[in-house]
């Protein structure tokens, strides 16, 4: 009798486990029927609210979405295929889809983003086509645009390119987040604040407090800069800091698409459109007191041409620059192989390095040189102390060629947690927050911050654009009709009204309205329509 009871109990347990397993299998089967396929979505944690809205729309049309929030530099390595091979999917070390952003305001050239020969690890052009996109007509138009000197001609070409991109959808331009910044009420940055992004810091000699002379401004970023040499810096934080120290020949100014002199007093273009002559400013000194002249410019430009130095933008230099010549101590000529319309934007905006300090360093050893952590520049501020992952201290360079800066010092603090950064601003421990990665948290706290009499919140016309990049080597995403379905399933207005509190702008193209003519008001966002 006891044996029979044990057998019944055992059979009951077996049946329970069997039923549970069948139920699990049935649920899994139902889940598989619900979705056509699944993708892995990498994103910065600051964009999670917007991405959750995208995920909801895509899962409604049958695409399962796995979200992988990660710190920006890790995400950057994914979609630039640093730790994998070109076109690698997420399971292979690359990415399937990613939400990232950039600022496209000063120049219309998009060769490095769209050209098939700019595909990562493949092309002969600078490798920023991380979608691995290829379209022969786009290639033709891009190359035509490089040699078009007339503005009207260039506008026509680049509008045509954007129309094709809008239909092909190798990426989806989704929305522009607000160009929002926060500062203490007593800090004045001048008109440079409205230019956008890192360009603001090129005007740091104008920064000042309205209620006192001198003083120290504190600004923050979410991570430690990778270095302070602007020839290498690719992160926003790195460039923001480098621009306090180092200077280019010319810089971006208003209106967008125009430039003003810095270390070059003036420049001319030859009749054939190939030779740029820069007249170098006299009376400028490096922060160690040594004189600056055309030797430093020639030295720097030669390094940009040298693969061993590994400077950012090297691909553009070797592809389009034929020769750099020094005519005398204050005159430089840069000759391109052919007419190259973006030359000022691409080549004259790079920071200049001191030959008297780096001239004896082999180019291949420059990246590891200690100069990158404590560079000498011609800019308004010089580095005095760097405690890694905590702060960088700068003091005014009193012999700066424009005159002594209005601030005595500047401090950069590393604050990865966005809420902590906002709290430091409200407590008066921080004076300025402008990094793009902080914009979401500034928007989320906008209503409270704008009513604080001790703070000043500025919202300028949007310049940074958030866009989705597709890995077109992933067979699930290589069909443009799938990508169009995904575009229709994005509730862009829901993102703007929700996470961005109505301060964002739906957007469908590369160019900001601030780049007049190139921006096409007829190019609309894809209609939100799940059907």
XYZ file of C-alpha atoms in Angstrom:
531
model
C 0.000 0.000 0.000
C 2.833 2.415 0.899
C 4.562 1.565 -2.359
C 1.378 2.375 -4.319
C 1.042 5.777 -2.556
C 4.695 6.605 -3.335
C 4.102 5.700 -6.976
C 1.018 7.934 -7.164
C 2.881 10.859 -5.572
C 5.853 10.362 -7.906
C 3.563 10.185 -10.938
C 1.816 13.357 -9.783
C 5.147 15.200 -9.488
C 6.227 13.980 -12.932
C 2.925 15.124 -14.436
C 3.261 18.535 -12.764
C 6.758 19.011 -14.181
C 5.627 17.793 -17.601
C 2.660 20.190 -17.632
C 4.913 23.050 -16.543
C 7.408 22.251 -19.304
C 4.649 22.031 -21.927
C 3.238 25.353 -20.738
C 6.697 26.949 -21.040
C 7.172 25.509 -24.526
C 3.709 26.739 -25.538
C 4.463 30.243 -24.166
C 7.786 30.305 -26.004
C 6.108 29.227 -29.222
C 3.504 31.970 -28.821
C 6.297 34.494 -28.213
C 8.090 33.356 -31.382
C 4.872 33.672 -33.383
C 4.403 37.207 -32.101
C 7.680 38.479 -33.607
C 9.164 38.179 -37.073
C 12.704 38.639 -35.755
C 14.648 40.387 -32.996
C 17.341 43.061 -32.938
C 19.801 44.329 -30.361
C 19.655 48.081 -29.778
C 22.660 49.861 -28.197
C 22.164 53.280 -26.636
C 23.399 55.770 -24.104
C 21.464 55.465 -20.797
C 20.505 59.142 -21.080
C 18.316 58.310 -24.093
C 16.472 55.392 -22.516
C 13.074 57.145 -22.307
C 13.096 58.013 -26.013
C 14.273 54.533 -26.966
C 11.547 52.864 -24.891
C 8.998 54.676 -27.098
C 10.771 53.405 -30.227
C 10.840 49.881 -28.812
C 7.099 49.966 -28.111
C 6.348 50.898 -31.720
C 8.648 48.290 -33.208
C 7.350 45.499 -31.025
C 3.812 46.510 -32.052
C 4.715 45.682 -35.676
C 6.451 42.405 -34.812
C 10.112 43.217 -34.148
C 11.436 42.109 -30.768
C 13.875 44.665 -29.360
C 16.584 43.950 -26.798
C 17.969 47.139 -25.239
C 21.613 47.458 -24.224
C 22.342 50.797 -22.504
C 26.079 51.470 -22.329
C 28.517 54.277 -21.652
C 29.129 56.374 -24.793
C 32.734 55.348 -25.493
C 31.753 51.673 -25.261
C 28.839 52.294 -27.628
C 31.130 54.250 -29.965
C 33.514 51.288 -30.110
C 30.567 49.059 -31.040
C 29.334 51.032 -34.015
C 32.840 51.936 -35.186
C 33.680 48.199 -35.054
C 36.817 48.839 -32.978
C 36.636 45.456 -31.259
C 35.238 43.462 -34.174
C 35.243 43.494 -37.976
C 33.420 45.880 -40.357
C 29.731 45.044 -40.466
C 29.818 42.734 -37.437
C 26.381 42.281 -35.877
C 25.826 42.671 -32.140
C 26.430 38.983 -31.413
C 29.731 39.306 -33.318
C 30.927 42.319 -31.341
C 29.431 45.083 -33.474
C 25.902 46.476 -33.407
C 22.474 45.933 -34.998
C 20.945 49.340 -34.435
C 22.041 52.350 -32.420
C 20.765 55.784 -31.438
C 23.564 58.314 -31.569
C 23.921 61.997 -32.310
C 26.002 64.740 -33.862
C 26.084 68.403 -34.742
C 25.750 69.209 -38.420
C 25.560 72.938 -38.834
C 28.666 74.470 -40.345
C 29.322 72.573 -43.596
C 27.113 70.469 -45.892
C 29.729 67.941 -47.013
C 28.577 64.430 -46.091
C 31.056 62.305 -48.046
C 32.453 60.675 -44.916
C 28.963 59.685 -43.757
C 27.320 58.353 -46.944
C 29.974 57.448 -49.541
C 30.487 53.736 -50.189
C 34.236 54.306 -50.008
C 33.775 55.667 -46.497
C 32.471 52.358 -45.160
C 34.325 51.426 -42.014
C 37.404 49.352 -42.666
C 36.745 49.301 -46.404
C 36.909 52.725 -47.977
C 39.674 55.014 -49.138
C 37.855 58.041 -47.701
C 37.562 58.887 -43.971
C 35.711 56.000 -42.381
C 32.465 57.234 -40.816
C 29.944 55.308 -42.911
C 29.206 53.008 -39.994
C 25.963 51.824 -41.670
C 28.090 50.167 -44.415
C 25.833 51.947 -46.922
C 26.451 51.887 -50.679
C 24.593 53.751 -53.438
C 26.258 54.622 -56.747
C 24.135 57.727 -57.391
C 24.870 59.074 -53.915
C 28.592 58.472 -54.500
C 28.464 60.400 -57.781
C 26.638 63.350 -56.245
C 28.940 63.458 -53.225
C 32.041 63.680 -55.381
C 30.371 66.286 -57.592
C 29.558 68.349 -54.493
C 33.204 68.477 -53.409
C 34.243 70.401 -56.500
C 31.168 72.645 -56.816
C 32.290 76.193 -55.993
C 28.975 77.986 -56.428
C 26.682 77.978 -53.397
C 23.496 77.487 -55.452
C 25.063 74.551 -57.271
C 26.131 72.942 -53.988
C 22.668 73.425 -52.472
C 21.055 71.612 -55.392
C 23.489 68.692 -55.114
C 23.230 68.208 -51.368
C 19.460 68.502 -51.356
C 19.355 65.712 -53.946
C 21.579 63.559 -51.742
C 19.324 64.049 -48.726
C 16.241 63.134 -50.778
C 17.846 59.799 -51.740
C 18.959 59.122 -48.152
C 15.421 59.871 -46.964
C 14.049 57.209 -49.322
C 16.823 54.614 -48.848
C 16.964 55.000 -45.054
C 20.435 53.655 -44.267
C 19.809 55.733 -41.152
C 16.807 57.602 -39.796
C 17.138 61.196 -38.663
C 14.614 61.270 -35.844
C 14.673 64.475 -33.802
C 16.786 67.392 -32.741
C 17.081 67.757 -29.017
C 17.056 71.323 -27.746
C 20.320 73.234 -27.715
C 19.939 73.723 -23.981
C 22.525 74.864 -21.461
C 22.446 75.892 -17.831
C 24.642 78.299 -15.918
C 24.675 80.316 -12.752
C 22.889 83.632 -13.294
C 26.094 85.645 -12.821
C 28.043 83.902 -15.626
C 28.135 85.575 -19.047
C 29.460 83.613 -22.026
C 28.792 86.157 -24.753
C 27.278 85.523 -28.188
C 29.511 82.479 -28.663
C 27.033 80.483 -26.567
C 24.663 80.407 -29.525
C 27.130 78.873 -31.952
C 26.750 75.356 -30.535
C 28.770 72.589 -28.989
C 32.513 72.718 -28.540
C 32.858 75.937 -30.551
C 31.661 77.789 -27.437
C 34.935 77.020 -25.650
C 37.008 78.661 -28.389
C 35.697 81.967 -27.039
C 36.602 81.279 -23.397
C 38.665 84.465 -23.158
C 35.298 86.311 -23.207
C 33.721 84.319 -20.349
C 33.166 86.467 -17.256
C 31.091 86.969 -14.115
C 28.766 89.948 -14.017
C 29.107 90.570 -10.285
C 32.890 90.405 -9.871
C 36.188 90.635 -11.697
C 38.161 87.478 -12.383
C 37.098 84.425 -10.453
C 36.940 80.745 -11.395
C 34.339 79.144 -13.647
C 33.547 75.466 -13.049
C 32.080 73.349 -15.856
C 31.428 69.628 -15.963
C 31.324 66.582 -18.191
C 30.275 62.992 -17.730
C 33.698 61.421 -18.192
C 37.431 61.964 -18.024
C 38.828 63.425 -21.278
C 40.888 60.875 -23.249
C 43.514 63.608 -23.569
C 43.871 67.349 -24.095
C 45.426 67.374 -27.562
C 42.735 68.527 -29.986
C 44.510 66.782 -32.860
C 43.451 63.458 -31.323
C 40.352 64.249 -29.283
C 37.156 62.676 -30.632
C 34.977 62.906 -27.528
C 32.962 66.037 -26.771
C 34.568 66.336 -23.349
C 38.058 66.071 -24.829
C 37.465 68.760 -27.455
C 35.736 71.107 -24.976
C 38.833 71.041 -22.798
C 41.348 71.178 -25.661
C 39.780 74.355 -27.052
C 40.627 76.220 -23.831
C 44.315 75.633 -24.577
C 44.818 75.190 -28.318
C 43.765 77.233 -31.331
C 43.264 76.793 -35.106
C 43.883 79.181 -37.992
C 40.159 79.957 -38.289
C 37.017 79.144 -36.325
C 33.291 78.819 -36.935
C 31.166 81.886 -36.393
C 27.681 83.215 -37.093
C 25.887 83.011 -39.472
C 26.457 79.284 -39.946
C 28.720 78.373 -42.803
C 31.047 81.337 -42.212
C 34.426 81.586 -40.512
C 36.525 84.189 -38.743
C 40.307 84.482 -38.358
C 42.195 83.211 -35.313
C 45.881 82.365 -35.820
C 45.527 83.374 -39.467
C 44.847 87.077 -39.948
C 43.386 86.480 -43.417
C 43.331 84.037 -46.321
C 42.867 84.021 -50.094
C 41.901 81.428 -52.689
C 43.600 81.194 -56.085
C 41.676 81.644 -59.333
C 41.799 77.915 -60.089
C 40.254 77.166 -56.659
C 43.084 74.902 -55.522
C 45.539 77.018 -53.518
C 44.663 78.554 -50.126
C 47.113 81.170 -48.862
C 47.019 81.896 -45.112
C 48.612 85.023 -43.694
C 49.766 84.030 -40.208
C 49.157 86.368 -37.282
C 52.229 88.105 -35.854
C 52.906 88.763 -32.183
C 51.454 85.463 -30.910
C 53.378 83.422 -28.334
C 53.052 79.906 -27.008
C 52.130 79.519 -23.345
C 55.811 78.936 -22.503
C 56.715 82.307 -24.034
C 58.200 81.009 -27.311
C 57.103 82.819 -30.509
C 54.495 81.267 -32.811
C 54.882 81.437 -36.615
C 54.319 79.568 -39.892
C 56.893 76.910 -38.947
C 54.415 75.602 -36.361
C 51.612 75.529 -38.930
C 53.724 73.667 -41.500
C 54.883 71.231 -38.809
C 51.271 70.539 -37.697
C 49.870 70.172 -41.204
C 52.656 67.760 -42.152
C 51.723 65.629 -39.141
C 48.088 65.540 -40.269
C 49.405 64.178 -43.580
C 51.467 61.517 -41.780
C 49.679 58.217 -41.111
C 52.055 57.389 -38.252
C 50.876 60.388 -36.231
C 47.298 59.071 -36.394
C 45.582 62.451 -36.092
C 41.808 62.707 -36.406
C 40.833 63.505 -40.008
C 44.060 62.140 -41.526
C 42.079 60.459 -44.312
C 40.761 63.787 -45.581
C 44.237 65.270 -45.656
C 45.908 62.555 -47.714
C 42.963 62.253 -50.083
C 42.524 65.932 -50.906
C 45.700 67.852 -49.929
C 48.483 67.798 -52.491
C 51.059 69.876 -50.637
C 51.581 72.332 -47.775
C 54.226 75.006 -48.420
C 55.750 77.647 -46.155
C 56.549 80.749 -48.230
C 58.048 82.666 -45.313
C 57.721 82.818 -41.517
C 54.203 84.233 -41.767
C 52.755 82.737 -44.973
C 51.448 79.222 -45.601
C 50.049 77.745 -48.818
C 47.792 74.685 -48.836
C 47.207 73.186 -52.281
C 44.474 70.622 -53.007
C 44.553 68.114 -55.870
C 41.319 69.487 -57.228
C 38.732 72.075 -56.208
C 37.657 71.025 -52.711
C 34.837 73.215 -51.435
C 35.023 72.157 -47.718
C 38.768 72.930 -47.464
C 38.497 75.754 -44.897
C 36.119 73.701 -42.768
C 38.234 70.521 -42.934
C 41.787 71.816 -42.799
C 41.993 75.331 -41.343
C 40.016 74.469 -38.193
C 42.503 71.935 -36.765
C 44.520 72.986 -33.707
C 48.139 74.041 -34.238
C 50.947 72.311 -32.313
C 54.338 73.698 -31.161
C 57.253 72.566 -33.294
C 59.795 73.609 -30.659
C 58.326 71.043 -28.224
C 57.244 68.186 -30.491
C 59.618 68.567 -33.437
C 61.986 65.930 -32.087
C 59.290 63.353 -31.276
C 58.868 60.552 -33.862
C 55.316 60.781 -35.299
C 54.538 57.194 -34.293
C 55.282 58.080 -30.644
C 53.158 61.223 -30.485
C 49.966 59.521 -29.287
C 51.712 58.208 -26.170
C 53.634 61.431 -25.501
C 53.002 63.203 -22.193
C 52.268 66.400 -24.148
C 48.743 65.093 -24.817
C 47.941 65.191 -21.103
C 49.388 68.647 -20.491
C 49.754 70.443 -23.824
C 51.173 73.879 -24.512
C 49.001 76.012 -26.787
C 48.441 79.581 -27.913
C 45.000 79.726 -26.267
C 43.682 81.784 -23.344
C 44.092 79.122 -20.627
C 46.875 76.737 -19.672
C 46.802 73.493 -17.695
C 48.182 73.624 -14.160
C 46.848 70.402 -12.600
C 44.986 67.264 -13.658
C 43.682 64.730 -11.150
C 42.330 61.935 -13.327
C 38.562 61.326 -13.132
C 38.172 64.255 -10.715
C 39.161 67.619 -12.140
C 41.413 69.626 -14.452
C 42.591 73.057 -13.319
C 43.397 75.845 -15.807
C 44.723 79.339 -15.185
C 44.554 82.380 -17.455
C 47.491 82.927 -19.805
C 48.337 86.545 -19.068
C 50.234 87.108 -22.352
C 47.420 85.788 -24.514
C 47.484 87.639 -27.846
C 43.926 88.967 -27.473
C 44.705 90.234 -23.973
C 44.433 88.574 -20.577
C 41.214 86.486 -20.281
C 38.454 87.932 -18.109
C 38.397 84.887 -15.793
C 41.315 84.043 -13.508
C 40.853 80.311 -13.849
C 38.613 77.511 -15.110
C 38.036 74.104 -13.566
C 36.625 71.065 -15.336
C 34.999 68.467 -13.053
C 34.141 64.901 -13.980
C 30.611 64.030 -12.783
C 29.275 60.870 -14.482
C 25.935 60.895 -12.650
C 23.690 63.476 -14.326
C 21.493 64.056 -11.249
C 24.592 64.775 -9.174
C 25.714 67.287 -11.768
C 22.380 69.122 -11.684
C 22.450 69.178 -7.870
C 25.964 70.693 -7.972
C 24.703 73.419 -10.321
C 21.796 74.255 -8.007
C 24.157 74.359 -5.029
C 26.419 76.847 -6.818
C 29.337 74.400 -6.969
C 29.152 74.312 -10.789
C 28.747 77.319 -13.090
C 28.124 75.845 -16.526
C 26.616 72.692 -18.076
C 26.459 72.393 -21.850
C 27.627 68.909 -22.845
C 25.114 67.292 -25.198
C 24.871 64.155 -23.099
C 23.488 66.303 -20.236
C 20.667 67.740 -22.350
C 18.112 65.074 -21.485
C 18.452 65.649 -17.744
C 18.369 69.433 -18.267
C 15.100 69.025 -20.161
C 13.671 66.736 -17.501
C 14.416 69.376 -14.846
C 13.664 72.387 -17.053
C 10.521 73.605 -15.294
C 12.238 73.660 -11.908
C 15.566 75.083 -13.085
C 14.090 77.938 -15.128
C 12.309 79.241 -12.018
C 15.475 79.321 -9.922
C 16.593 82.992 -9.694
C 20.205 81.919 -9.190
C 20.304 80.051 -12.523
C 20.090 80.933 -16.199
C 18.686 78.399 -18.678
C 19.123 79.083 -22.389
C 17.327 77.178 -25.139
C 18.709 78.041 -28.571
C 17.675 76.726 -32.007
C 18.467 72.996 -32.141
C 21.681 71.988 -33.848
C 22.425 68.495 -32.550
C 20.493 65.726 -34.280
C 19.677 62.276 -32.909
C 19.594 59.558 -35.505
C 19.280 55.800 -35.772
C 22.023 53.953 -37.621
C 21.318 50.528 -39.060
C 23.948 47.869 -39.567
C 23.114 47.058 -43.184
C 25.286 43.939 -43.044
C 22.633 42.464 -40.750
C 20.333 40.574 -43.184
C 17.273 41.421 -41.063
C 17.901 45.141 -41.563
C 19.271 45.151 -45.112
C 15.800 45.396 -46.696
C 14.830 49.053 -47.009
C 11.121 48.213 -46.719
C 11.778 46.787 -43.266
C 13.555 50.028 -42.373
C 10.627 52.061 -43.735
C 8.218 50.060 -41.594
C 10.425 50.831 -38.603
C 10.422 54.547 -39.532
C 6.607 54.566 -39.631
C 6.507 52.903 -36.198
C 8.438 55.662 -34.394
C 6.186 58.000 -32.441
C 8.486 61.006 -32.822
C 5.950 63.454 -31.447
C 5.531 61.205 -28.412
C 9.287 61.435 -27.827
C 9.282 65.222 -28.165
C 6.233 65.731 -25.933
C 7.368 63.142 -23.394
C 11.098 62.844 -22.617
C 11.869 66.227 -24.221
C 8.978 68.153 -22.637
C 8.047 69.762 -25.950
C 11.501 71.333 -26.394
C 12.716 69.010 -29.161
C 11.976 69.191 -32.882
C 11.020 66.342 -35.240
C 13.631 66.174 -37.969
C 14.214 64.240 -41.176
C 17.534 65.384 -42.624
C 21.157 66.108 -41.863
C 21.048 69.890 -42.090
C 19.866 72.355 -39.486
C 17.607 75.264 -40.440
C 20.606 77.390 -39.447
C 22.421 76.238 -42.603
C 20.166 78.212 -44.882
C 19.441 76.852 -48.343
C 20.760 73.354 -47.656
C 17.931 72.721 -45.225
C 14.902 71.485 -47.181
C 11.582 72.332 -45.451
C 9.724 69.966 -47.800
C 11.565 66.906 -46.501
C 9.216 65.657 -43.773
C 9.533 63.017 -41.075
C 7.944 59.648 -41.775
C 4.329 59.603 -40.627
C 3.682 57.658 -37.427
C 1.370 54.905 -38.696
C 1.504 51.392 -37.238
C -0.805 50.060 -39.958
